[in-house]
Amino acid sequence: MSDKKSFIELCLSPMFGSSGSKRVRVIKDIKTNLKYARKYGVPIIATTGATSVHDLRTPYQAFELLRVLGLSDQEAVDAITTSPLEVLRFGKALAEMKLVTEDVMVI
């Protein structure tokens, strides 16, 4: 895994609003991003890109779509649970000024 606080976002909303060749291109781009995330050990965060309550998806729907896109069960679970939690914890530490550097946190 990467030592840096970097993540790759897989936004699923372009798949919901597209069809035909545009959807094929979106899927190809997602698979390319997935390939590089695996190659460089960068964690993946899956988002719905929801702009309204009608665009929201359940965790199960997101999980199944990620599986169809080629993520393993564990990668899909991490993308919708563990990785976003890491970002929130890191952001909270920054906001509370407990983070001196990327590797040093005041307890």
CSV table of C-alpha atoms in Angstrom, one decimal, residues 10-13 15-16 45-49 55-73 75-77 79-81:
chain,number,residue,atom,x,y,z
A,10,LEU,CA,-14.3,5.5,-8.5
A,11,CYS,CA,-17.3,7.7,-9.1
A,12,LEU,CA,-20.2,5.5,-10.2
A,13,SER,CA,-22.6,8.2,-11.3
A,15,MET,CA,-22.5,4.8,-15.4
A,16,PHE,CA,-26.1,5.6,-14.3
A,45,ILE,CA,-12.8,5.0,-2.7
A,46,ALA,CA,-16.1,4.4,-4.4
A,47,THR,CA,-18.6,7.2,-4.5
A,48,THR,CA,-22.1,7.5,-6.0
A,49,GLY,CA,-21.6,11.1,-7.1
A,55,ASP,CA,-29.1,9.4,-7.1
A,56,LEU,CA,-28.2,7.7,-3.8
A,57,ARG,CA,-27.4,3.9,-3.9
A,58,THR,CA,-27.4,1.4,-1.1
A,59,PRO,CA,-24.1,0.0,0.0
A,60,TYR,CA,-25.2,-3.4,-1.4
A,61,GLN,CA,-25.9,-1.8,-4.8
A,62,ALA,CA,-22.5,-0.1,-4.8
A,63,PHE,CA,-20.8,-3.4,-3.7
A,64,GLU,CA,-22.4,-5.4,-6.5
A,65,LEU,CA,-21.6,-2.8,-9.1
A,66,LEU,CA,-18.0,-2.7,-8.0
A,67,ARG,CA,-17.9,-6.5,-8.2
A,68,VAL,CA,-19.2,-6.3,-11.8
A,69,LEU,CA,-16.4,-3.8,-12.6
A,70,GLY,CA,-13.8,-6.3,-11.4
A,71,LEU,CA,-13.1,-5.6,-7.8
A,72,SER,CA,-12.7,-8.5,-5.4
A,73,ASP,CA,-15.1,-8.8,-2.5
A,75,GLU,CA,-11.6,-4.5,-2.5
A,76,ALA,CA,-15.2,-3.6,-2.9
A,77,VAL,CA,-15.9,-3.6,0.9
A,79,ALA,CA,-13.7,1.0,-1.2
A,80,ILE,CA,-17.1,1.7,0.5
A,81,THR,CA,-16.1,1.4,4.1
